[in-house]
XYZ file of C-alpha atoms in Angstrom:
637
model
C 49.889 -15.236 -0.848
C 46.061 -16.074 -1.233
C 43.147 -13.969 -2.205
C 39.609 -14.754 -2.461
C 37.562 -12.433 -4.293
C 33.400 -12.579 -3.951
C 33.204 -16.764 -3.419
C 30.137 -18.166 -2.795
C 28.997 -21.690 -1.386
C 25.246 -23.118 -1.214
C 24.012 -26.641 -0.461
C 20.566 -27.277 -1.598
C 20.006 -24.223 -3.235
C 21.087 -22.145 -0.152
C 24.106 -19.968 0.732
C 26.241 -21.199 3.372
C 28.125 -17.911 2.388
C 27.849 -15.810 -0.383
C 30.074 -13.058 -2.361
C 33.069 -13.485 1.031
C 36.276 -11.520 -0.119
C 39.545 -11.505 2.216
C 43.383 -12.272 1.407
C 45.560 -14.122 3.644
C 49.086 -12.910 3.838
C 52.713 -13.983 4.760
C 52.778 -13.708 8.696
C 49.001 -14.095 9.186
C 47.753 -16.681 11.899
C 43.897 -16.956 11.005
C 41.605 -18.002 13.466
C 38.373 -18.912 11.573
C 35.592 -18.919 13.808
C 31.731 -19.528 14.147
C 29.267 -21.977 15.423
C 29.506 -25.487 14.279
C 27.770 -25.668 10.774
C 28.359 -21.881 9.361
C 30.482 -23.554 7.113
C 34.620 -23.230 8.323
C 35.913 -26.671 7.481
C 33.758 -26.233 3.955
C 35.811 -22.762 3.667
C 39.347 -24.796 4.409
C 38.332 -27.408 1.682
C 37.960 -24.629 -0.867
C 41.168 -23.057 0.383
C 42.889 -26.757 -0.010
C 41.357 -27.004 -3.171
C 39.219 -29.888 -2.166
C 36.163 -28.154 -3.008
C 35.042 -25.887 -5.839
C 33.219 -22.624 -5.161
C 29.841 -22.064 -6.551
C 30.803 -18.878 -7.535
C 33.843 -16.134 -7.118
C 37.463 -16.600 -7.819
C 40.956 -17.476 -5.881
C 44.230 -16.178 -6.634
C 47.192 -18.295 -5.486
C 50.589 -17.221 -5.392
C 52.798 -19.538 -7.906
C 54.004 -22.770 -6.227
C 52.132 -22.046 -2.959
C 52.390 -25.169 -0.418
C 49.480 -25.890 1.529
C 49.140 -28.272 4.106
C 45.310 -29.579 5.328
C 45.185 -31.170 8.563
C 41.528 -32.785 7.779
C 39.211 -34.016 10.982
C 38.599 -37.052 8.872
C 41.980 -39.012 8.088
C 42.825 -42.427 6.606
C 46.034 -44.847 7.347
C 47.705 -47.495 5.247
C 47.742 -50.691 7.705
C 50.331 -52.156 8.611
C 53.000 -48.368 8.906
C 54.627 -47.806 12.319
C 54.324 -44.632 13.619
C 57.708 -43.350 11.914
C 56.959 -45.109 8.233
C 53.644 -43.060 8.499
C 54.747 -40.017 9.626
C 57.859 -40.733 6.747
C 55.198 -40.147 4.176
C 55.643 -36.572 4.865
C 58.936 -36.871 2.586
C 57.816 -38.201 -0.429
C 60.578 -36.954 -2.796
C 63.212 -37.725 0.447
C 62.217 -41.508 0.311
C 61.592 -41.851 -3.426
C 65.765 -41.070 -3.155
C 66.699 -42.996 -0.355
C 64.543 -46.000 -2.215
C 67.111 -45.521 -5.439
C 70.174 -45.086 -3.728
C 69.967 -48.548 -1.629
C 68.867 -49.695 -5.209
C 72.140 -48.832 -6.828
C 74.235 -49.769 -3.527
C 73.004 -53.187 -3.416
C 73.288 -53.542 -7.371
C 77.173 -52.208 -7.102
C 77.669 -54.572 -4.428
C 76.819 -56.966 -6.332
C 78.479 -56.504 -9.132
C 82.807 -56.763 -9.889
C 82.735 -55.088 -13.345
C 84.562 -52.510 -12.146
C 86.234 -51.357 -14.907
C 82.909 -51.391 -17.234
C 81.542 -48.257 -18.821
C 77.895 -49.409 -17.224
C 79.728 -49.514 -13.644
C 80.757 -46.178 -14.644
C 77.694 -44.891 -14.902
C 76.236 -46.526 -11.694
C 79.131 -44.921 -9.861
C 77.843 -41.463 -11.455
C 73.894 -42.164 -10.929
C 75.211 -42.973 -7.025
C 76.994 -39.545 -7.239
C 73.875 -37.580 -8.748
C 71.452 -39.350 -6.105
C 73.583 -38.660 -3.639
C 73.328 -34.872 -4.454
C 70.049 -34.838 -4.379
C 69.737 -36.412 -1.027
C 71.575 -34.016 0.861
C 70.450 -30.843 -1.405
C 66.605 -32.000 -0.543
C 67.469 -32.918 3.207
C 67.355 -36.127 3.733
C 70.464 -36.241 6.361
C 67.993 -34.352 8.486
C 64.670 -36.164 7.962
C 64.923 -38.515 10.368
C 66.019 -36.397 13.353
C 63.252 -33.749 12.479
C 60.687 -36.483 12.346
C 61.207 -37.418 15.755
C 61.598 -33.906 17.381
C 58.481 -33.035 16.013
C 56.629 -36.945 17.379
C 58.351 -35.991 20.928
C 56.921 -32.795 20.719
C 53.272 -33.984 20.123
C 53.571 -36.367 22.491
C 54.762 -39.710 21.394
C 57.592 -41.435 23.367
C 60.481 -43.438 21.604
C 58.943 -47.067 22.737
C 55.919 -46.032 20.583
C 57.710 -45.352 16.981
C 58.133 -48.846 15.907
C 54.392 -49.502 16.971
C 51.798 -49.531 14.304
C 49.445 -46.666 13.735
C 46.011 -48.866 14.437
C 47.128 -49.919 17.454
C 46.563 -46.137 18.600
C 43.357 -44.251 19.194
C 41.992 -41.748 16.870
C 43.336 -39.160 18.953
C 46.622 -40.199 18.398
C 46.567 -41.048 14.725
C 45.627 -37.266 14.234
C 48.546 -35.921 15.996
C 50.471 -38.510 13.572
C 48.607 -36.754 10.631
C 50.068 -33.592 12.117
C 53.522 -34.196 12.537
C 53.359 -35.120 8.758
C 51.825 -31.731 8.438
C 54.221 -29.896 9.948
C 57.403 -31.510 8.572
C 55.995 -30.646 4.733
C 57.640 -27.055 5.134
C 54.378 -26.076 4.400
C 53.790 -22.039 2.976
C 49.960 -21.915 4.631
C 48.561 -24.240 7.039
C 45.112 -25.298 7.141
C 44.161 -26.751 10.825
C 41.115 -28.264 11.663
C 40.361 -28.458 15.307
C 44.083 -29.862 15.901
C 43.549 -29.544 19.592
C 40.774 -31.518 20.336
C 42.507 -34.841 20.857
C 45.938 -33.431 22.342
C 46.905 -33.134 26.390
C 47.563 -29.826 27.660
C 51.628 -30.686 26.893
C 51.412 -31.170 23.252
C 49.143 -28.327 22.921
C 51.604 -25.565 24.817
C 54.033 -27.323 22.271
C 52.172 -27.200 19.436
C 51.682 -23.148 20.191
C 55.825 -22.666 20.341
C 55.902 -24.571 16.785
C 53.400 -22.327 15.307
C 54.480 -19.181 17.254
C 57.830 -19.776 15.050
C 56.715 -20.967 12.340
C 57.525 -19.059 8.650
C 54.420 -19.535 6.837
C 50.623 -19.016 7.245
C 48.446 -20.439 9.150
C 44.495 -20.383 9.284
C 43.175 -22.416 12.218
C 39.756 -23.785 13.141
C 39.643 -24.274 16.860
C 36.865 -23.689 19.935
C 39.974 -23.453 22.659
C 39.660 -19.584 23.343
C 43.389 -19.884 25.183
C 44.824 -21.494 22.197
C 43.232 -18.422 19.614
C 44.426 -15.863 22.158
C 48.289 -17.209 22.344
C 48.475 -18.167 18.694
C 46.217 -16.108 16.409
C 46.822 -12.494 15.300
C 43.628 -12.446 13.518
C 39.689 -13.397 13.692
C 37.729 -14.433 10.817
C 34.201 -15.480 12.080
C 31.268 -16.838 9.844
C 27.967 -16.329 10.660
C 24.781 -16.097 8.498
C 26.390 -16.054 5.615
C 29.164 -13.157 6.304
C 32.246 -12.502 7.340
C 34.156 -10.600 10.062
C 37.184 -10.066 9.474
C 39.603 -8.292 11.944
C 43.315 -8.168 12.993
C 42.934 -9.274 16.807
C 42.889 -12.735 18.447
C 39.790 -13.880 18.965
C 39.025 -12.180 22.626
C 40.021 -8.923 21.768
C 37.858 -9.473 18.377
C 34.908 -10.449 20.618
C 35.072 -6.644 22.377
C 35.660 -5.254 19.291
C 32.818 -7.112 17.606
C 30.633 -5.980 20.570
C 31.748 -2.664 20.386
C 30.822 -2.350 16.522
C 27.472 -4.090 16.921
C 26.941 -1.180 19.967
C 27.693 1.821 17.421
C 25.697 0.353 14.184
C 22.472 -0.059 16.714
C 23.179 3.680 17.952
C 23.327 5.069 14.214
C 20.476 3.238 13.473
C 18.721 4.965 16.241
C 19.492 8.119 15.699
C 18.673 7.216 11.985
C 15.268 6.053 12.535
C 14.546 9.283 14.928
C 15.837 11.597 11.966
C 13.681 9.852 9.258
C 10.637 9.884 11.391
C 11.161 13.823 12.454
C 11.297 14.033 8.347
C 8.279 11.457 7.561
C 6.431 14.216 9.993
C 7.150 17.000 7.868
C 6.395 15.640 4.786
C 2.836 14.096 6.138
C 2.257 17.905 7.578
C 3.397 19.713 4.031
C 2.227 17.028 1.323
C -1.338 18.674 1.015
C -0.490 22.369 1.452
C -0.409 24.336 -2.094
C 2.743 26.444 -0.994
C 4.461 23.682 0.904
C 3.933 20.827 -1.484
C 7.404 21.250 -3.461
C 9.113 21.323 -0.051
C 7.082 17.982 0.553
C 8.476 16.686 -2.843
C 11.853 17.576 -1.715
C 12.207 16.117 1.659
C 11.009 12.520 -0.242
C 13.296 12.903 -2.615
C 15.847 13.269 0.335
C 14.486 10.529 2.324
C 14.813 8.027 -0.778
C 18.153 8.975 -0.559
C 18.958 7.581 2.328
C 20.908 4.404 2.925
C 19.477 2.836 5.847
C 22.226 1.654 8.203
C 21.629 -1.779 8.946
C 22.894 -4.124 12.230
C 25.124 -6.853 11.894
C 22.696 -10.222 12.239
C 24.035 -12.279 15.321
C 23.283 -16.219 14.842
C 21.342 -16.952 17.995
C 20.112 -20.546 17.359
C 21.122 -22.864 19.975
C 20.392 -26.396 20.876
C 16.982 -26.770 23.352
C 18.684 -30.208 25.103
C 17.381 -31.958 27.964
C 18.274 -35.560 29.541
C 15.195 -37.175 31.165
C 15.968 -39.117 33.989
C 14.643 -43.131 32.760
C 13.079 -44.847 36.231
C 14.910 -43.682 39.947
C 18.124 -46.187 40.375
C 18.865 -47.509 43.644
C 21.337 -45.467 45.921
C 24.553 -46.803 44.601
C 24.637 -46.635 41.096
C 28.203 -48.097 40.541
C 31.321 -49.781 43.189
C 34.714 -50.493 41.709
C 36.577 -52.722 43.547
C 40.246 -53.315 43.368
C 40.169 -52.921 39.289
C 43.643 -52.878 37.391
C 44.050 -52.538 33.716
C 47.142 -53.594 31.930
C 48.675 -53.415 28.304
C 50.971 -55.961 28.084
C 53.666 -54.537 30.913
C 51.819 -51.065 30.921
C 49.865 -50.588 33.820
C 46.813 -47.925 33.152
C 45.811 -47.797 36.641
C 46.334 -50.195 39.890
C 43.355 -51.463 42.448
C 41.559 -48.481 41.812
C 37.957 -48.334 44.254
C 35.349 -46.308 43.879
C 31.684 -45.840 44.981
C 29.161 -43.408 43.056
C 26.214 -42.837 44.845
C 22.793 -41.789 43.159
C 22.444 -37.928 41.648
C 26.103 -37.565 42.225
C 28.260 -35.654 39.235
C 31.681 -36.566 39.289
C 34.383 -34.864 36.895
C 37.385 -37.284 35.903
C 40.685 -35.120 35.883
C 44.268 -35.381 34.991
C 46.825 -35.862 31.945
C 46.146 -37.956 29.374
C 46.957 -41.212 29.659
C 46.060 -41.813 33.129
C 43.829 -43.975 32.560
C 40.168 -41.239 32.637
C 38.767 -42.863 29.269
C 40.108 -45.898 30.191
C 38.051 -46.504 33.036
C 35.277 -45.528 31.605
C 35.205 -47.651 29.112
C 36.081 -50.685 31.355
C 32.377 -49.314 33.222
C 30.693 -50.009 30.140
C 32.765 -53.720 29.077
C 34.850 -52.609 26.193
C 37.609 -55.278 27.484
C 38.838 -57.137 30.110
C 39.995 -56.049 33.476
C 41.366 -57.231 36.566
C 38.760 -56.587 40.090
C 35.215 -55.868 40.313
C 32.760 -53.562 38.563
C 29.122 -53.561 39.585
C 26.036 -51.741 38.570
C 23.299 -50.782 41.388
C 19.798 -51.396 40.973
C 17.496 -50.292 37.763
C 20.743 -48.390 36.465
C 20.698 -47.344 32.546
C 23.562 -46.172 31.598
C 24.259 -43.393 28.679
C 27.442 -43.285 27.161
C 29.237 -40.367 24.977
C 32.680 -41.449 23.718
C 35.233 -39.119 23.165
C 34.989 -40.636 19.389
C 31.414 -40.979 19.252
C 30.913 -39.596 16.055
C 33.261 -42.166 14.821
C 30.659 -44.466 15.796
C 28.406 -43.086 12.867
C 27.574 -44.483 9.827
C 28.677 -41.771 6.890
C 26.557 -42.906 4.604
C 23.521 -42.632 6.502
C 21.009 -39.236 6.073
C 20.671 -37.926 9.491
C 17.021 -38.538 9.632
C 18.050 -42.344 9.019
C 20.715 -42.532 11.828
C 17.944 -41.617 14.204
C 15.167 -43.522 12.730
C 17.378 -46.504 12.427
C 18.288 -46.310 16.355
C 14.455 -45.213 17.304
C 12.353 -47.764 18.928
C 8.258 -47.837 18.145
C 7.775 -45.742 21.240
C 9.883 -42.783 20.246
C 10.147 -43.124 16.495
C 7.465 -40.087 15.947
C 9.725 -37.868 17.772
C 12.472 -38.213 15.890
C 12.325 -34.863 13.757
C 10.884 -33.026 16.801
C 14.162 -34.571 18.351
C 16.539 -33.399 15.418
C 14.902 -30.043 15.022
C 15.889 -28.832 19.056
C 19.412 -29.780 18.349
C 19.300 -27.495 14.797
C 18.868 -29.941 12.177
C 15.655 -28.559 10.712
C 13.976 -28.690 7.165
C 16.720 -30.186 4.257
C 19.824 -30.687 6.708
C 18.017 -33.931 8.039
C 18.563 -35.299 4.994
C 22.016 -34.428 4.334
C 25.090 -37.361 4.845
C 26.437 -38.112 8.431
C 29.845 -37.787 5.910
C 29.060 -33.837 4.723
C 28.629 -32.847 8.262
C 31.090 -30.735 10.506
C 32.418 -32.456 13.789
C 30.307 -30.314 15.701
C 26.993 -31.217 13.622
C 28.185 -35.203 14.248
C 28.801 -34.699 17.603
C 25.486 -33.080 17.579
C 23.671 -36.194 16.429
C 25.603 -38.441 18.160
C 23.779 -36.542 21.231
C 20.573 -36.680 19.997
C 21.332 -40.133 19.046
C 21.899 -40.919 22.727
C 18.501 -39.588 24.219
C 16.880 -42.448 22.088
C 17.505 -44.714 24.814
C 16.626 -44.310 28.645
C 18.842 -43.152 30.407
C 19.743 -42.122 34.438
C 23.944 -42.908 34.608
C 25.542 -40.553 31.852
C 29.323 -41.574 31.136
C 30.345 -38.950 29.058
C 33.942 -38.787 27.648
C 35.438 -35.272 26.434
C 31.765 -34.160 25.118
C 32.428 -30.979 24.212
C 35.090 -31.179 21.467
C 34.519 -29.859 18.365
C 30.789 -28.075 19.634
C 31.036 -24.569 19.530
C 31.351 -22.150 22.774
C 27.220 -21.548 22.306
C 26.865 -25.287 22.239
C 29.168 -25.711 24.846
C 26.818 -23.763 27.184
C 23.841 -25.174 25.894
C 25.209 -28.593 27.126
C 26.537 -27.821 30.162
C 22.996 -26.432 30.896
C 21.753 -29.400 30.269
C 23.594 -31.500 32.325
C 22.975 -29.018 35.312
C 19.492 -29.938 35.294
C 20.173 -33.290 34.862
C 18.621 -35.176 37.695
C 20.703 -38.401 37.297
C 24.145 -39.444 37.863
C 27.062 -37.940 36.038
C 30.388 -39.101 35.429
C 32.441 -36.957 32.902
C 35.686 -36.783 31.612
C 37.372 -33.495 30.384
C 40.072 -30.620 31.067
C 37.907 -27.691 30.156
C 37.586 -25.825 33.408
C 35.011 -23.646 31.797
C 32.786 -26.420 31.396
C 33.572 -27.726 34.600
C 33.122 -24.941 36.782
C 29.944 -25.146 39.032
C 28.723 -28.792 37.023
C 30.349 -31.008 39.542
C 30.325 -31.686 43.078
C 33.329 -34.517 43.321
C 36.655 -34.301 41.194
C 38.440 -37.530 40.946
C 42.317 -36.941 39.947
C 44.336 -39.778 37.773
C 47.863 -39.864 38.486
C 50.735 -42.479 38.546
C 48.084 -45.141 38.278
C 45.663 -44.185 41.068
C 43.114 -41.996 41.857
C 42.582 -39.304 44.325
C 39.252 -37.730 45.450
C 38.739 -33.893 45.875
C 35.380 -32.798 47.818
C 34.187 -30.387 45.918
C 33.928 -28.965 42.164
C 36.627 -27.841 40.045
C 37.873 -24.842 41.580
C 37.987 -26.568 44.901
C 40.561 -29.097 43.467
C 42.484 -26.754 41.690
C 43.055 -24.849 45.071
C 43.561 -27.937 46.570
C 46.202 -28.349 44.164
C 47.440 -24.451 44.182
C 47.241 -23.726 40.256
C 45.081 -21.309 38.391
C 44.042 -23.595 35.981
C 43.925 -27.126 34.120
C 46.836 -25.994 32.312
C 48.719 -26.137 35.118
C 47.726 -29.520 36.293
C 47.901 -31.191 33.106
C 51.252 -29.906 31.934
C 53.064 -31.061 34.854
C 55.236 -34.204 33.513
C 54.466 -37.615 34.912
C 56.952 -39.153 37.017
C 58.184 -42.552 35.492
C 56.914 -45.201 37.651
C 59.938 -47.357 39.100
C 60.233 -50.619 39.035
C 60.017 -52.878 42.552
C 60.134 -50.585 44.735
C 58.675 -51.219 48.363
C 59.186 -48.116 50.059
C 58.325 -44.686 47.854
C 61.270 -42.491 48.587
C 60.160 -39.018 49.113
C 61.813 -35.887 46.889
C 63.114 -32.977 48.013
C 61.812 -30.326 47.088
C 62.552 -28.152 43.858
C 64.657 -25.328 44.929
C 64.500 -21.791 43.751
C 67.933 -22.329 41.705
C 66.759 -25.422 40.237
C 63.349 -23.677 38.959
C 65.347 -21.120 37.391
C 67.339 -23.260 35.726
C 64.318 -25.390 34.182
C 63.404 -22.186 33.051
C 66.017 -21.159 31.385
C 66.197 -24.613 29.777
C 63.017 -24.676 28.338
C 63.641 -20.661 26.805
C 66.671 -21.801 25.455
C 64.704 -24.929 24.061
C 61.898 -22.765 22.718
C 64.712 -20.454 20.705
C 66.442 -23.656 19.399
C 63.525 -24.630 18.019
C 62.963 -21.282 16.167
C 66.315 -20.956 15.274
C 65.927 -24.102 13.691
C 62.812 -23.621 12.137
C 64.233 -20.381 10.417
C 67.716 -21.908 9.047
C 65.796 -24.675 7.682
C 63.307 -22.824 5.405
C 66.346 -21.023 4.124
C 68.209 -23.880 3.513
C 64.951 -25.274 1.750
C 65.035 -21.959 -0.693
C 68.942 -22.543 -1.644
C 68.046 -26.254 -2.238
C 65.669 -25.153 -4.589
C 67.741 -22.661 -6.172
C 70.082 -25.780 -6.376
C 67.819 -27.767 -8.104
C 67.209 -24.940 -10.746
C 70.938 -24.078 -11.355
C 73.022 -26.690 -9.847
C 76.285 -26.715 -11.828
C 76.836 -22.979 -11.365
C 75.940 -22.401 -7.780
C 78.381 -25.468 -6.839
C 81.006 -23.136 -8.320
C 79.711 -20.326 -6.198
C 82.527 -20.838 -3.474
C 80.523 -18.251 -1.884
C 77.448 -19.666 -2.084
C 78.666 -23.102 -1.126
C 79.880 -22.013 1.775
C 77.207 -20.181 3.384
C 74.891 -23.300 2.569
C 77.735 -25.400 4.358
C 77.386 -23.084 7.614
C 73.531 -23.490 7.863
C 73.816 -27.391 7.689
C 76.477 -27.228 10.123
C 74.765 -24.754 12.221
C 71.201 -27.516 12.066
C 72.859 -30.494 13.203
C 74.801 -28.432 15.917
C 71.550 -26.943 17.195
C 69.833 -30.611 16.768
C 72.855 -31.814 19.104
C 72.054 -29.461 21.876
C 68.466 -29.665 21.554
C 69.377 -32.992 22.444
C 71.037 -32.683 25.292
C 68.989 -29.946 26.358
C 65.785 -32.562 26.257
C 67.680 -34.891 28.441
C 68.222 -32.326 31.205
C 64.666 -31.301 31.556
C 63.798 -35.257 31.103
């Protein structure tokens, strides 16, 4: 499918990698690994073709479809959700553009018995053809299986695409991505802005899916359940072997353990033979014995011990001045779009030193409220800051926040004030951006090298209340622990947002839950609520569907409980769903291979009765299992 043969990258004269050779294969689901900066997104440009190697070669397979889901995206204004993600069938609404073009011209028209309405009648014929042969009968119900599936609801497809978040303009990006038909994937970080819903989804789609895929991604669950392979970067190198990424970490270990037991027994061997030679080089009948054992020893070929990259962020957050002993009281605060209600009279009281994790599915209303803390827009109720409180705030798209064409060293100088401007490259150089990088673009950077700076950015100002909203996408798991040091030995107030529970576990003392528009406190860190709650993990929690809030209603009826039949049933739903799906995904890439055959030899496969009739039955066979993936939605709805 793909082979790269000795490629080499460097910026500023050095290697991010040099001479890498590997071949990705029908079947293979790549997870490309290493810490933020080792260069994976620059190795999924040169893949894509965005970017030319330095040096080395890469052999594509003929007509090869690749797909590049890119952490930096751009929109057209003015597209709904379903024009935008429509842009995936560019060839699909080229056609359907002509064929309204010669409907409305033959409706238009009563020179019926003309040769040129003759030949409109034929064009209609051809184009019609084409439509069907190329799938556009189909288009449109894909499109919004795949939105559904990523988390979009039908009220939102007529919307346009700025009136979403960045999080949810990349999971448009990626339903345009995966309705391509794609051979090889290319997936940068596609988790970071989904809930815990469209990511179990997003595994099932990839789990069936025909072609390739080579993901970038710092969810270790995600790797395990998806990958079948680890390629990790680092200094330079690669490691390439056919386990997901825990199994590669043992095996990595394992290596690392043998090469630095060879090497022992190595060095003891060579020293036992530097001895001999030192004790024979000077004695007349032992000198060509001497000669002999050198000759031996030059022989050698050291065995040498895989490098690991151990440079990690040094990060602290200095508490500012002591704030009074209430830092922050909500009081009766709503926030509405239009008829959507976020969250209802929500009250809360933070008290000084406390750290508080915000839990919960998406949408709930977690990174709403905090950015109604720090004034982003209007609310209904009260919000009040305590005494002498400074307030520090990472948004979940903070990087967006930075200025692309600034050097790094500019973005901080720019934001330093006279009394910290001299610490600026000290600054930069404890979160890794040492010698040349500080004068690289904020645009060249990886997300984890802008979310990086967008840190260091933050300690420019005092600081003793940090917001902080999903901070540890895109950083690497190193990073990740460097952080969440960091914010143990914090000695301020903490209020953060996220749904790793590795990051969670042991950093907070008070779990607040959003659900159906209020909030619910849990005394005690993360495992405490998710005991409280009887799951095993944030999975669990977050997958759960939201109940639809009804409409006046004074008394809250309560449900019975699910029975065991009931369960069982939902299971079997969602199996049956999951094969659907596959069995779908599978009849439509073989549809997509006759259509091309079609387009090749057209005349004489339409004779075919054969032929014609097989591609009949899998058409057939689509819609029918579009129908009851349907009805099977509306069951489990």
């Amino acid at each position: 499918m793909l082979n790269i043969h000795n490629l080499s990258v460097s910026f500023s004269g050095e290697y991010l990698f040099e001479n890498v050779t590997f071949r990705i294969g029908a079947g293979d689901r790549v997870g490309l690994v290493g810490k933020n900066g080792a260069g994976k997104s620059t190795m999924l440009k040169l893949l894509s073709g965005d970017l030319e190697p330095d040096t080395g070669s890469m052999a594509i397979e003929k007509e090869l479809r690749i797909g590049f889901l890119r952490q930096d995206i751009e929109f057209t204004p003015g597209r709904t959700v379903l024009d935008e993600a429509y842009q995936a069938f560019v060839e699909i609404k080229k056609v359907e553009a002509d064929l309204e073009k010669v409907n409305i011209e033959l409706n238009e028209r009563t020179d019926y018995e003309s040769e040129s309405y003759s030949e409109l009648i034929e064009k209609l014929s051809d184009l019609t053809h084409r439509f069907e042969i190329i799938g556009g009968y189909n288009y449109v119900g894909n499109t919004e299986r795949i939105l559904i599936g990523l988390g979009f609801k039908r009220e939102d497809f007529n919307n346009q695409t700025d009136t979403f978040s960045g999080g949810w303009r990349m999971r448009i990006e990626l339903a345009k991505l995966l309705l391509q038909d794609n051979d090889l994937l290319l997936l940068d970080e596609p988790t970071n802005h989904l809930d815990i819903e469209s990511i179990i989804w997003l595994e099932q789609f990839l789990k069936a899916y025909a072609g390739a895929v080579v993901i970038i991604s710092h969810d270790k669950m995600f790797l395990d359940n998806v990958t079948n392979r680890t390629i990790e970067i680092s200094l330079g190198k690669i490691y390439d072997f056919n386990k997901p990424y825990s199994q590669y970490l043992i095996l990595r270990e394992e290596l690392r353990e043998m090469q630095l037991a060879s090497q022992k027994n190595q060095a003891k061997k060579i020293e036992e033979t530097e001895k001999l030679i030192e004790k024979f080089r000077y004695k007349a009948t032992k000198a060509s014995m001497a000669q002999s054992l050198i000759k031996k020893l030059d022989k050698v070929e050291r065995i040498e011990v895989d490098e690991d990259d151990n440079a990690v962020m040094n990060i602290s957050f200095p508490v500012s001045i002591d704030p009074g002993r209430v830092v922050l009281e909500i009081d009766k605060v709503t926030k509405r779009y239009g008829d959507k209600v976020i969250f209802k009279d929500i009250d809360l009281l933070v008290e000084r030193g406390i750290k508080v994790a915000f839990v919960g599915q998406n949408g709930q209303g977690k990174s709403t409220l905090i950015k109604a803390i720090m004034e982003e827009f209007e609310y209904d109720g009260t919000i009040k800051l305590g005494h002498n409180v400074q307030l520090g705030y990472f948004a979940q798209n903070q990087a967006d926040y930075l200025d692309g064409e600034k050097t790094v060293l500019d973005t901080m100088l720019d934001a330093a004030t006279d009394g910290n401007r001299v610490k600026v490259r000290d600054m930069l150089g404890s979160f890794l951006f040492r010698g040349d990088v500080v004068e690289k673009k904020v645009k060249v950077l990886s997300g984890g090298e802008r979310n990086r700076l967008a840190l260091c950015k933050m300690l420019l100002l005092p600081i003793n209340v940090l917001l902080m909203d999903e901070p540890t996408n895109h950083l690497d798991i190193k990073s990740k622990n460097v952080l969440k040091k960091a914010l143990e030995n914090f000695k301020g107030t903490l209020l953060l947002v996220s749904h790793d529970r590795d990051f969670l576990q042991g950093l907070t003392q008070l779990v607040y839950e959003f659900k159906d528009q209020k909030i619910k406190q849990y005394l005690g860190d993360i495992n405490y609520f998710l005991e409280e709650r009887n799951a095993q993990n944030m999975r669990e929690i977050e997958k759960v569907t939201v109940a639809p809030v009804a409409k006046a209603v004074v008394v809250e009826e309560k449900k019975a409980p699910v029975s065991y039949e009931d369960q069982k049933k939902q299971k079997t739903l969602q199996n049956r769903l999951s094969k659907i799906e596959s069995e779908i995904a599978e009849l439509e890439k073989k549809v997509a291979k006759d259509d091309e055959r079609l387009a090749v030899d057209y005349e004489k496969l339409m004779a075919d009765a054969s032929f014609f009739s097989e591609y009949e039955k899998k058409k057939t066979k689509i819609d029918a299992l579009m129908t009851e993936w349907e009805e099977i939605q509306e069951q489990l709805s």
